[in-house]
Short mmCIF file of C-alpha atoms and ligand atoms in Angstrom, two decimals:
data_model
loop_
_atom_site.label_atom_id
_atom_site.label_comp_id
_atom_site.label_asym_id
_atom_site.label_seq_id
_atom_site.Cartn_x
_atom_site.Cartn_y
_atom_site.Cartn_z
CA UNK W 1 -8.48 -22.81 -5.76
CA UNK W 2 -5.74 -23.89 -3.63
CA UNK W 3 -3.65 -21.16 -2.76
CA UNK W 4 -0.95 -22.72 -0.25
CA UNK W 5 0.80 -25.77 0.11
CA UNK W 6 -1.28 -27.75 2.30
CA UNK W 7 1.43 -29.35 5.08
CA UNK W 8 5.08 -27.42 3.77
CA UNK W 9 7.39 -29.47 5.68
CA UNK W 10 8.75 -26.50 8.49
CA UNK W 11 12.49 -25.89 7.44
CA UNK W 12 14.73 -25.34 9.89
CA UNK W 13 16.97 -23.08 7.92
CA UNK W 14 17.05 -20.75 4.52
CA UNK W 15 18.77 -17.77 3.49
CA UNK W 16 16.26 -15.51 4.06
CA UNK W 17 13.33 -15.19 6.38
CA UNK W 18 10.71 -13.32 5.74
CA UNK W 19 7.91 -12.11 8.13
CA UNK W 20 4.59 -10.99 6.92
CA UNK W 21 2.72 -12.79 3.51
CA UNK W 22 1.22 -9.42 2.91
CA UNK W 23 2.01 -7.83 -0.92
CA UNK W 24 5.36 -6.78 0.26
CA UNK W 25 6.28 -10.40 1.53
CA UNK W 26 5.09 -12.75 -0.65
CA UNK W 27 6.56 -10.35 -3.42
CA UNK W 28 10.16 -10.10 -2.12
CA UNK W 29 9.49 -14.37 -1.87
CA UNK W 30 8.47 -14.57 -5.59
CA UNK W 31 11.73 -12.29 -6.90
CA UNK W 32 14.58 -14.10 -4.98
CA UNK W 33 12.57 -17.74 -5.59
CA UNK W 34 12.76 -16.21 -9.33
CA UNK W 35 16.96 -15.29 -8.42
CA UNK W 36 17.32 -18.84 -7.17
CA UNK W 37 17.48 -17.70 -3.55
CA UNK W 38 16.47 -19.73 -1.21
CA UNK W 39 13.23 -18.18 1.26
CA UNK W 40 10.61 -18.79 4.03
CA UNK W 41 7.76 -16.81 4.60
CA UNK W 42 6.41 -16.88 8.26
CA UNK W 43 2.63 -15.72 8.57
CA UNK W 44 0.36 -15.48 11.65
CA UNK W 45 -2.99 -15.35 9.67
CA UNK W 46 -4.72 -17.94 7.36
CA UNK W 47 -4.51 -17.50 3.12
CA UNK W 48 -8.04 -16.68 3.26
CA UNK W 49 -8.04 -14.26 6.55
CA UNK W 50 -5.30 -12.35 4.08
CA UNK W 51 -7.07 -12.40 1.21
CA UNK W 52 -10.21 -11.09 3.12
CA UNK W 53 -8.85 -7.91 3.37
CA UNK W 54 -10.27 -5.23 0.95
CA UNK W 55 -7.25 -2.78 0.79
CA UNK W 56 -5.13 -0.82 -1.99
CA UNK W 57 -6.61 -0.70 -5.63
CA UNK W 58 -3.89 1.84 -7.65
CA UNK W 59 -0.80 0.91 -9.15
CA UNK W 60 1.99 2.21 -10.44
CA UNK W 61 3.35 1.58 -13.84
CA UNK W 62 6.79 0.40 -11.23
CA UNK W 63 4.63 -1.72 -9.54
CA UNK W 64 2.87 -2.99 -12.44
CA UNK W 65 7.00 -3.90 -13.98
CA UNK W 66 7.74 -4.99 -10.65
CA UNK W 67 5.16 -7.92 -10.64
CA UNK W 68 5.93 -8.70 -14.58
CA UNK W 69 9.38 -9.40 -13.44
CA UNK W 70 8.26 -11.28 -10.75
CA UNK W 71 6.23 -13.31 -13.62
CA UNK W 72 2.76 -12.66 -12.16
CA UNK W 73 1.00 -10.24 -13.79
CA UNK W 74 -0.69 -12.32 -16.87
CA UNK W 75 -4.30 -11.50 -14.84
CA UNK W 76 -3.04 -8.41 -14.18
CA UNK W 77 -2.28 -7.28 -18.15
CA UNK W 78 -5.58 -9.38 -18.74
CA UNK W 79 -8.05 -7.96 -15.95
CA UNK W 80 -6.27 -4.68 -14.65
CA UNK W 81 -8.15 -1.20 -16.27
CA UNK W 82 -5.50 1.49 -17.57
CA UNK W 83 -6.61 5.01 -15.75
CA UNK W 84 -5.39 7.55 -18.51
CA UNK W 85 -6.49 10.35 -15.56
CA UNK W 86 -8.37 11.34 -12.41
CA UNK W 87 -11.30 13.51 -11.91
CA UNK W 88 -11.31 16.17 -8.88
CA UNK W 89 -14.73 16.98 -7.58
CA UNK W 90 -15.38 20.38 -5.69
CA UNK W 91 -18.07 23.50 -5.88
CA UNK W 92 -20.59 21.49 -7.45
CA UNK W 93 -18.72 20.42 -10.46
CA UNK W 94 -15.64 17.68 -12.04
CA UNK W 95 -12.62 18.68 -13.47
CA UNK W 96 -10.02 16.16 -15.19
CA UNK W 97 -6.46 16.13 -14.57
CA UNK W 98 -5.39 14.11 -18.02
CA UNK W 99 -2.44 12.12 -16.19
CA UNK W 100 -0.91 10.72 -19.55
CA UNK W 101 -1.06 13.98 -21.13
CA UNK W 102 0.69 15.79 -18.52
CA UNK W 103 3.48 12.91 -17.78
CA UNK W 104 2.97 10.07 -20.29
CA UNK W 105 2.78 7.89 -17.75
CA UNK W 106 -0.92 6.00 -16.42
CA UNK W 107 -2.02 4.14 -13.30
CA UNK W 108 -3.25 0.76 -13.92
CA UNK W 109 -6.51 -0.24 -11.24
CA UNK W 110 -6.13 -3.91 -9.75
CA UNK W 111 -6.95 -4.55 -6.66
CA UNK W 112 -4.49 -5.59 -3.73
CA UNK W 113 -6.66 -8.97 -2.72
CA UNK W 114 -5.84 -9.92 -6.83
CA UNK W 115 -2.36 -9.01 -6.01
CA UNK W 116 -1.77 -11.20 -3.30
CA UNK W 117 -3.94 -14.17 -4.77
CA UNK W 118 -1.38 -13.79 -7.82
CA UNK W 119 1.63 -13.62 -5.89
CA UNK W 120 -0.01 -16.57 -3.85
CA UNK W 121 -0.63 -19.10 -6.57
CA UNK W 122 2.53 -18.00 -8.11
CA UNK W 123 4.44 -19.29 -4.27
CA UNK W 124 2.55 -22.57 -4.59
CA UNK W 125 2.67 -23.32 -8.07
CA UNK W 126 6.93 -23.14 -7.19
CA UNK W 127 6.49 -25.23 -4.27
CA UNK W 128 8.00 -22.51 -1.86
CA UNK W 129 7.07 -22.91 1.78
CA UNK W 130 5.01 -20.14 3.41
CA UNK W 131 4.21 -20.95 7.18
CA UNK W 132 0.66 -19.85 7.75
CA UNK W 133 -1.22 -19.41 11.07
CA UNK W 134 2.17 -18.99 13.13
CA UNK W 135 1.50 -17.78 16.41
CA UNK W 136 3.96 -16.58 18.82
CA UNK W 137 6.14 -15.04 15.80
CA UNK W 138 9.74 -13.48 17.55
CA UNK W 139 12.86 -12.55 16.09
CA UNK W 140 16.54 -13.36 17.72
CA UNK W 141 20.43 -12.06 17.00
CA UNK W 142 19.72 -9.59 14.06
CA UNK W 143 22.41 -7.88 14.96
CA UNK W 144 24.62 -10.76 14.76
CA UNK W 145 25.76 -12.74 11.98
CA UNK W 146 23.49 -15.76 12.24
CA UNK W 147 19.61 -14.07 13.05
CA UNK W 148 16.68 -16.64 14.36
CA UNK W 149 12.86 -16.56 13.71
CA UNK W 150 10.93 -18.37 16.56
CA UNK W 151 7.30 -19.27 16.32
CA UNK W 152 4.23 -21.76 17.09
CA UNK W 153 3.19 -23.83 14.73
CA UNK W 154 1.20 -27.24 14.62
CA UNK W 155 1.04 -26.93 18.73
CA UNK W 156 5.07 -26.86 18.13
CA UNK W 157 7.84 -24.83 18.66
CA UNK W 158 9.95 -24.14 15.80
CA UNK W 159 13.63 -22.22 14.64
CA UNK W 160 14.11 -20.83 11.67
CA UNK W 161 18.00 -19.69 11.27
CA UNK W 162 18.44 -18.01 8.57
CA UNK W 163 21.12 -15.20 6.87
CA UNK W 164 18.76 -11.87 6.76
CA UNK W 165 15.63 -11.44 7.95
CA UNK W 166 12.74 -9.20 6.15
CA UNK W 167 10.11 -7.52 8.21
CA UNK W 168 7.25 -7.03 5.65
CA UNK W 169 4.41 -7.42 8.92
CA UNK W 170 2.70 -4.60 8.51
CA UNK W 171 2.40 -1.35 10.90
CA UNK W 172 1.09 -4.03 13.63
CA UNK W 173 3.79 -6.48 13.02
CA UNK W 174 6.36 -7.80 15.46
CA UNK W 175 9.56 -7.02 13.32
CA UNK W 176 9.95 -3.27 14.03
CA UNK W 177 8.33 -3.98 17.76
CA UNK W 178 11.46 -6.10 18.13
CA UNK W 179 13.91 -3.15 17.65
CA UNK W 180 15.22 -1.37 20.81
CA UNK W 181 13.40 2.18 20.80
CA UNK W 182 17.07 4.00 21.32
CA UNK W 183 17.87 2.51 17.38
CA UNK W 184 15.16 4.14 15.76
CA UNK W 185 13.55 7.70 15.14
CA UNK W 186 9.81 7.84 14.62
CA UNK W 187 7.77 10.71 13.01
CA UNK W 188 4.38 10.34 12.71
CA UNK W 189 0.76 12.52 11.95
CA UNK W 190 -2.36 10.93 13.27
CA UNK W 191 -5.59 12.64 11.13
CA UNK W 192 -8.62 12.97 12.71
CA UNK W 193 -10.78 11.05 10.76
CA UNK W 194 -11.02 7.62 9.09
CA UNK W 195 -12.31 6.25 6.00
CA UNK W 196 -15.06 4.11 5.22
CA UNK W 197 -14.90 2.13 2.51
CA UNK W 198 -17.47 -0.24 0.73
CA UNK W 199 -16.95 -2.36 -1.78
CA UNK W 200 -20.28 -3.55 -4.13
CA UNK W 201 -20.81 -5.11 -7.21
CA UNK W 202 -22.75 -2.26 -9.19
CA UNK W 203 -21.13 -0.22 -12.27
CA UNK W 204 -18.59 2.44 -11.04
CA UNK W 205 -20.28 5.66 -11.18
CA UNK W 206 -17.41 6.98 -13.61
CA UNK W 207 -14.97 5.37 -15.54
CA UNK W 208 -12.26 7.30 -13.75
CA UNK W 209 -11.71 7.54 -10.19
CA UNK W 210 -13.09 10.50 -8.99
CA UNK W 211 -11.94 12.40 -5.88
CA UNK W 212 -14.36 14.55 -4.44
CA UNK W 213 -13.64 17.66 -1.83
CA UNK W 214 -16.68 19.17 0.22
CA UNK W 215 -18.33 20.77 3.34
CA UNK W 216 -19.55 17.11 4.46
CA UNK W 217 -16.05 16.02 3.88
CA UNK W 218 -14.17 14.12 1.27
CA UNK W 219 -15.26 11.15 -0.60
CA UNK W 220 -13.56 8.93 -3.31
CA UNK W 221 -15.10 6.87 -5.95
CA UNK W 222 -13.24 4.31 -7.61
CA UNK W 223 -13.33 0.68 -8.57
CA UNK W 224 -12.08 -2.88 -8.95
CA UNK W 225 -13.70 -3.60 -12.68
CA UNK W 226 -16.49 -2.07 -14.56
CA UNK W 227 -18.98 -4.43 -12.64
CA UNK W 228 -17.03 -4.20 -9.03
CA UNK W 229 -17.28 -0.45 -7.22
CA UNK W 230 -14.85 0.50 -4.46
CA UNK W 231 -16.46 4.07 -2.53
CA UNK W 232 -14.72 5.87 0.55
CA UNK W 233 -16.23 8.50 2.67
CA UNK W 234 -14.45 10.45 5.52
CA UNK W 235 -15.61 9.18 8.75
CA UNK W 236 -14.83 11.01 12.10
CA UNK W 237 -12.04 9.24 13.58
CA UNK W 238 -14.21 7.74 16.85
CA UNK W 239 -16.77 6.55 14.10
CA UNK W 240 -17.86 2.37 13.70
CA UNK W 241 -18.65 0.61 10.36
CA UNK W 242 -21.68 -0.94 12.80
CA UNK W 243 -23.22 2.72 12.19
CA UNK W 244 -23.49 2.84 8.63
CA UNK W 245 -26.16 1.14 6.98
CA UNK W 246 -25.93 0.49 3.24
CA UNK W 247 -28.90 3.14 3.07
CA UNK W 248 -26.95 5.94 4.92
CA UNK W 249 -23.58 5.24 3.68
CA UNK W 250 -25.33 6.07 0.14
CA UNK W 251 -27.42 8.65 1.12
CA UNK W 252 -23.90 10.13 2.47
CA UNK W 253 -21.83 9.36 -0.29
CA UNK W 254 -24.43 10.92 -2.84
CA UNK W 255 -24.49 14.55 -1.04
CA UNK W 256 -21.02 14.84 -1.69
CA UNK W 257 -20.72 14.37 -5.28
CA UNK W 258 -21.29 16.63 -8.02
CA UNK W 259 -24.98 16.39 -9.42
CA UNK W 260 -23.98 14.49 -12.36
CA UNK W 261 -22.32 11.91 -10.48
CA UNK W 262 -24.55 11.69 -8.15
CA UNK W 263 -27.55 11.18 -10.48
CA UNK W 264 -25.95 8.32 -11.82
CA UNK W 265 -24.56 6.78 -9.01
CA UNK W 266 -26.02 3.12 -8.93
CA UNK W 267 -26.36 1.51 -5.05
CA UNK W 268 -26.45 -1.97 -3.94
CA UNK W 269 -25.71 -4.19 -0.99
CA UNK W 270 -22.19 -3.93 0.26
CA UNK W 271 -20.32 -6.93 0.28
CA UNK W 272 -17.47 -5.47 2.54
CA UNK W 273 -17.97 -2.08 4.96
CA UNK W 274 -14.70 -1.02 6.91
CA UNK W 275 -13.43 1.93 8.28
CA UNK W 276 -9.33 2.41 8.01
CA UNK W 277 -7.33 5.23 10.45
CA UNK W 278 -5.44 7.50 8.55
CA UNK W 279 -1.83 7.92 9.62
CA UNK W 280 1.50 9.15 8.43
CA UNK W 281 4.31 7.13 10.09
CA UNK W 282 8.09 6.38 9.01
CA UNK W 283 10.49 4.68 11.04
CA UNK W 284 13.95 5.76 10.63
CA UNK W 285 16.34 3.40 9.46
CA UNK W 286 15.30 1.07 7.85
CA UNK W 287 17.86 -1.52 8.55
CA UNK W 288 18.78 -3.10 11.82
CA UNK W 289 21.84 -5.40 11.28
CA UNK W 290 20.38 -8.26 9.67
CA UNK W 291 16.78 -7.19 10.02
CA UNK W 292 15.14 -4.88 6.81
CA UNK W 293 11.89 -3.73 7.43
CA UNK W 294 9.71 -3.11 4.30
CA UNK W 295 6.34 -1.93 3.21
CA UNK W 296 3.72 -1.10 6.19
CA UNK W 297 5.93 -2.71 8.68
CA UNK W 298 8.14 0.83 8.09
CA UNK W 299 5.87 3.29 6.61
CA UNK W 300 2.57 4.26 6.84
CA UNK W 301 0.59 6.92 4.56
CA UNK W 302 -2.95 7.92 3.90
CA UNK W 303 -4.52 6.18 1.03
CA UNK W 304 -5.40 9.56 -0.71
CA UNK W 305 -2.39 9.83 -2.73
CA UNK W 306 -2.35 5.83 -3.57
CA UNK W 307 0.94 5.08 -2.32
CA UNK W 308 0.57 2.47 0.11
CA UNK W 309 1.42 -0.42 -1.69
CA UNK W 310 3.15 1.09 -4.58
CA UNK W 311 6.10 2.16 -1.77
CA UNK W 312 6.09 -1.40 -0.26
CA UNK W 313 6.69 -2.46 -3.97
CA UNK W 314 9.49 0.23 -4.41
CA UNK W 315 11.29 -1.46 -0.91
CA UNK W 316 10.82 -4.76 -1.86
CA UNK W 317 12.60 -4.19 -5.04
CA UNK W 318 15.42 -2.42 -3.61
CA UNK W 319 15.67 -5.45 -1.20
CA UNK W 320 15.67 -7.99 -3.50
CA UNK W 321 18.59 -6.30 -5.81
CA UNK W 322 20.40 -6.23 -2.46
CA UNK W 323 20.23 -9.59 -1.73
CA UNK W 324 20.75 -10.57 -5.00
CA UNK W 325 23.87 -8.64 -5.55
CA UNK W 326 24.95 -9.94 -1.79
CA UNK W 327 24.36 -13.80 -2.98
CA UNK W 328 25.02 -13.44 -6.81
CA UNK W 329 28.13 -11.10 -6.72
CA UNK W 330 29.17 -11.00 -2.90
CA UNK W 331 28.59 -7.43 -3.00
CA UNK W 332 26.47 -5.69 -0.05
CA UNK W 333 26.70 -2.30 -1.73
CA UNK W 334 22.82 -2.35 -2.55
CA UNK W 335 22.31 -3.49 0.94
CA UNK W 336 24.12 -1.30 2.84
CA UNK W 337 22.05 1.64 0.68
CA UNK W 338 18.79 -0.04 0.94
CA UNK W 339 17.89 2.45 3.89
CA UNK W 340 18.96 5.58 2.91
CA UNK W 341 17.30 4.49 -0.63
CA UNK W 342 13.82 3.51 0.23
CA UNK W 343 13.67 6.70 2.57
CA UNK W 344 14.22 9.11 -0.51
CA UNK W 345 11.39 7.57 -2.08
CA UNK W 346 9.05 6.76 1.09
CA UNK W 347 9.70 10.81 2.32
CA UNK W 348 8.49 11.78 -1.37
CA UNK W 349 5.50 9.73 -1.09
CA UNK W 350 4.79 10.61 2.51
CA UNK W 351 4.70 14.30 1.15
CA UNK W 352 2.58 14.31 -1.93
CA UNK W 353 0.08 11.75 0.19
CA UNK W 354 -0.24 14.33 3.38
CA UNK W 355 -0.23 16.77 0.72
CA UNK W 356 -4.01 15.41 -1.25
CA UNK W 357 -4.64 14.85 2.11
CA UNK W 358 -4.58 18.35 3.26
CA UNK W 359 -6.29 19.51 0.02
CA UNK W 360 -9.03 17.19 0.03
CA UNK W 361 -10.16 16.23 3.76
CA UNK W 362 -12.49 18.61 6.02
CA UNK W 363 -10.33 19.05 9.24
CA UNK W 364 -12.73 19.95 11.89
CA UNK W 365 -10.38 22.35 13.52
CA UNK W 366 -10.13 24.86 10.34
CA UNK W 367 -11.68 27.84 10.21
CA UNK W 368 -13.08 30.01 7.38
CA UNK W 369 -9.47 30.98 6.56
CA UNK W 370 -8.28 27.40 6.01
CA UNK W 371 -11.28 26.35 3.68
CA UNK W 372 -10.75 29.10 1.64
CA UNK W 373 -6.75 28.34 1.29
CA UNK W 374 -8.17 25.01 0.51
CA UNK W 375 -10.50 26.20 -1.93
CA UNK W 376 -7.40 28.61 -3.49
CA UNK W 377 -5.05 25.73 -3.65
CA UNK W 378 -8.29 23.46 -6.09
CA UNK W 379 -8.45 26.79 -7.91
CA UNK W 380 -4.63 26.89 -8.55
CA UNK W 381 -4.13 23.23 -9.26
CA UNK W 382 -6.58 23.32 -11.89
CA UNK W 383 -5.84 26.54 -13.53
CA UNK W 384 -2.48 25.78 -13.73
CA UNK W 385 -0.39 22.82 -16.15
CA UNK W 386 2.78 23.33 -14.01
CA UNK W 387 0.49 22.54 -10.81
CA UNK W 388 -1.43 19.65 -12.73
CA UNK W 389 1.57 17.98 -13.88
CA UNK W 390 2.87 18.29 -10.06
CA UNK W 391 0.15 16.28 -8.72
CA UNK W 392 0.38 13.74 -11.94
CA UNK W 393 3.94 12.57 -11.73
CA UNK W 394 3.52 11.99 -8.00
CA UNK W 395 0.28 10.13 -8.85
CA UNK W 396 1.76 8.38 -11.26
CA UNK W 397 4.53 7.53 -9.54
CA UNK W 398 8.01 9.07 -9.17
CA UNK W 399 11.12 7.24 -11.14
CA UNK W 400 12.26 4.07 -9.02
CA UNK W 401 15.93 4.69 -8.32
CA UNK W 402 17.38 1.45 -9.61
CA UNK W 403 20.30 0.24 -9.04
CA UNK W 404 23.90 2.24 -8.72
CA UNK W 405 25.64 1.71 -11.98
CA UNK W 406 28.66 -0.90 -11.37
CA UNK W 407 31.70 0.88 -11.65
CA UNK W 408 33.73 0.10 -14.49
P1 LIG D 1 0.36 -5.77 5.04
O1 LIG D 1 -0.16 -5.18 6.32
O2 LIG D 1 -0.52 -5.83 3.85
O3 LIG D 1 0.84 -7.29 5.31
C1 LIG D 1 1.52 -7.63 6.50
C2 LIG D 1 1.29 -9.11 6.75
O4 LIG D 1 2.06 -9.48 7.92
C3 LIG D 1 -0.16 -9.44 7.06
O5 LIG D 1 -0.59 -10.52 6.29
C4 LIG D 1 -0.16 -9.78 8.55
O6 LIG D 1 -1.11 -10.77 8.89
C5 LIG D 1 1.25 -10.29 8.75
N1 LIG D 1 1.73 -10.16 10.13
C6 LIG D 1 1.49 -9.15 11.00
N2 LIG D 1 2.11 -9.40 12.17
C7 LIG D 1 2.74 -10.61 12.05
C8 LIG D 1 3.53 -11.41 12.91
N3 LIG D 1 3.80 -11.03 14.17
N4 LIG D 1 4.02 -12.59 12.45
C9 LIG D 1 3.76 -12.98 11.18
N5 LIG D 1 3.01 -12.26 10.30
C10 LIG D 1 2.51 -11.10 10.75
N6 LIG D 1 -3.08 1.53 0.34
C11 LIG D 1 -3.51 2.11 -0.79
O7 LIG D 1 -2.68 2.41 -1.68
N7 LIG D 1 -4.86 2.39 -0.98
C12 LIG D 1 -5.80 2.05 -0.02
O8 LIG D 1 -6.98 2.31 -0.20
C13 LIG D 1 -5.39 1.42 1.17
N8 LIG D 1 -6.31 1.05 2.12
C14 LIG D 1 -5.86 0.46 3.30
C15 LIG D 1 -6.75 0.07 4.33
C16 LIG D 1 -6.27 -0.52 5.52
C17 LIG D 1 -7.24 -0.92 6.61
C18 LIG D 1 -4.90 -0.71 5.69
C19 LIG D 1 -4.36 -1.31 6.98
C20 LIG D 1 -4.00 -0.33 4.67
C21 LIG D 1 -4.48 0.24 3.48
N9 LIG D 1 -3.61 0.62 2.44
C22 LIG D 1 -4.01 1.19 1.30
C23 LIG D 1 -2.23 0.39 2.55
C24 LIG D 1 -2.01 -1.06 2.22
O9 LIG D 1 -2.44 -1.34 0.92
C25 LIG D 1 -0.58 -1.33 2.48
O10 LIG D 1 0.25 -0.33 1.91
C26 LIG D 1 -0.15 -2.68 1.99
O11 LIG D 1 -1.02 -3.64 2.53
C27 LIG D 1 1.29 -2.87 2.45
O12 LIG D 1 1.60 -4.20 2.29
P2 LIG D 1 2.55 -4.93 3.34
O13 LIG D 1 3.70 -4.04 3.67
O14 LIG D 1 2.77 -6.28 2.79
O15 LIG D 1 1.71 -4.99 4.72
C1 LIG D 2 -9.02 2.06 -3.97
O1 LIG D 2 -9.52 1.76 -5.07
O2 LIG D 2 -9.14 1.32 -2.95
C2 LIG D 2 -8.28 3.36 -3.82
C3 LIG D 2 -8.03 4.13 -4.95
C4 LIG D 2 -7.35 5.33 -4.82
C5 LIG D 2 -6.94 5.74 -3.56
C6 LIG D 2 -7.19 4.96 -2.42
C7 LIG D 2 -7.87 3.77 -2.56
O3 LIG D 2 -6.28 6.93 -3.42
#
């Protein structure tokens, strides 16, 4: 399947530039395209390199509206599995949190490469241009009027003036690189440990993710379909995906499940191995002039709560009603909040995700006291609805603040 326009001729100009053909880019693309507002996306990788990257597989019921209104989620209603609830896995045995019960709301699993190839096709099939393989990416006079994107393409040089610029390049990306240290605050928590993940096409081991919390350290098994598995174990943070074998990446995944689970786990060759840091990172603001960063390229959290993806959906949508308020109704209102907005949301998220990450994760510096806290807090959650439903509506998702009502 093609999934870019083969030779988009390079425009010179558009409304708004956007950096990064990630989730959070290529969805921001496909709801102003949909708002009649005109957009380049500027990417330094290949389709394929992008869609070669086995990431996020949770989303939220926003996220899940999000891409309906961005009219790409017909695989998505047709392929995605409804999660009704989690399992928690500690002292030998699985308890359910019943997520619907306790909030009426479910998580819907899809994974983030069907995502993008969605969002992809959906950019082709409306003939947008999306620059891939630009080298040399750099950003000019966002804090002026008329911002610039520079970059290599085609052994060229090119400009790309444009009205706004969004920086949806990831935590690696050039966009917030490109903003003067003295305009933004950083906070940030480095864990010390990783994950490695393997993905393998053998029956999930439940039907429901399960989450598991031991002396080894944690593990996480969840899925992509009934026929597609998707298994994390905590990895010291020094560790290489060259070390793990299929063979002891089982063997290691196995001693930290319950019995049950582990009796039935089924193994099989990987067909992707990868180890991903776990951070938490925000950048404070947001918003640089004309620049907005969004997703990754502003926020980073560890994948335990889920929320990676689901908060660069949350951004993106407050930056599109921005812009489309800006170019529908001349109103920057929406954009002038966009910061402040997203951060409410991100902070929440950044909290509930250190939070499971905390609870879950062996930190090698804890002593006897802090395993025991930990094993308190699992004793609590589950014995308690009020502490339940806590970690459900985060889980699920906490309400998208939409847009301020117009004043009459
Ligand atoms: P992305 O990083 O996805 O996309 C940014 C894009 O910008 C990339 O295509 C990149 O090539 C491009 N880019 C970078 N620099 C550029 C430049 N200078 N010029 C042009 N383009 C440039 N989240 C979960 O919820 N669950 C998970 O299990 C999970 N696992 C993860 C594992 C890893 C290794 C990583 C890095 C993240 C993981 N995440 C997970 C979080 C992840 O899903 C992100 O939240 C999600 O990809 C965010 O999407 P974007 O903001 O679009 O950033
Ligand atoms: C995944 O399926 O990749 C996944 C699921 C839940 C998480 C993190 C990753 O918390």
């Amino acid at each position: 399947m093609a999934i870019a326009n083969p030779d988009p001729a390079l425009p010179t100009s558009t409304r708004v530039a956007i950096i990064g053909a990630g989730p959070a880019g290529l969805l921001l693309g496909q709801l102003l395209t949909v708002a009649g507002i005109d957009n380049v996306i500027i990417e330094q990788r290949s389709p394929e390199y992008v869609l070669g990257r086995i990431r996020a597989g949770i989303l939220e019921s926003v996220t899940v509206d999000a891409l309906t209104r961005a009219g790409v989620s017909a695989r998505l209603r047709e392929r995605g599995l409804v999660h009704h609830g989690i399992e928690l896995s500690y002292g030998g045995a699985r308890r359910r949190i019943d997520l619907h019960a306790l909030t009426g709301r479910s998580v819907t699993v899809y994974g983030q490469t069907d995502v993008t190839r969605d969002l992809m096709q959906a950019r082709m099939d409306a003939g947008m241009p999306t620059v891939y393989e630009a080298q040399d990416v750099s950003l000019h006079d966002f804090d002026g009027d008329r911002p610039a994107v520079r970059y290599r393409h085609g052994g060229a040089d090119h400009t790309l003036l444009c009205d706004y610029i969004a920086g949806c390049d990831g935590f690696h990306g050039v966009s917030r690189a490109s903003v003067p240290d003295s305009a933004k605050r950083i906070f940030e928590r480095v864990y010390p440990f990783g994950w490695l993940g393997v993905l393998a096409d053998t029956p999930p081991v439940s039907d429901e993710l399960i989450y598991a919390s031991h002396a080894r350290g944690f593990a996480l098994c969840s899925m992509r379909s009934m026929t597609r598995s998707r298994y994390y174990v905590q990895v010291p943070s020094d560790e290489s995906a060259g070390e793990w074998s299929d063979a002891r990446f089982w063997d290691e995944l196995r001693s930290r499940l319950d019995p049950e689970a582990a009796e039935r786990l089924v193994t099989g060759p990987s067909i992707e191995k990868s180890i991903a840091p776990l951070r938490s990172f925000v950048c404070e603001p947001m918003r640089f002039g004309r620049l907005f960063l969004a997703g990754d390229a502003a926020h980073i959290v560890p994948p335990t709560g889920a929320k990676g993806l689901n908060l660069a959906v949350s951004d993106v949508l407050h930056l599109a009603d921005g812009l489309i308020c800006r170019y529908h109704e001349g109103d920057t209102r929406e954009l002038d909040a966009y910061s402040e907005k997203c951060l409410r949301r991100v902070w929440r998220a950044e909290r509930f995700s250190w939070w499971m990450t905390s609870l879950l994760h062996r930190f090698p510096d804890a002593d006897d006291f802090g395993h025991r806290i930990q094993q308190a807090e699992l004793d609590y959650l589950l014995g308690s609805e009020a502490a339940s439903r806590s970690l459900a509506e985060n889980y699920t998702g906490l309400p998208y603040e939409g847009r301020a009502p117009v004043a009459a």
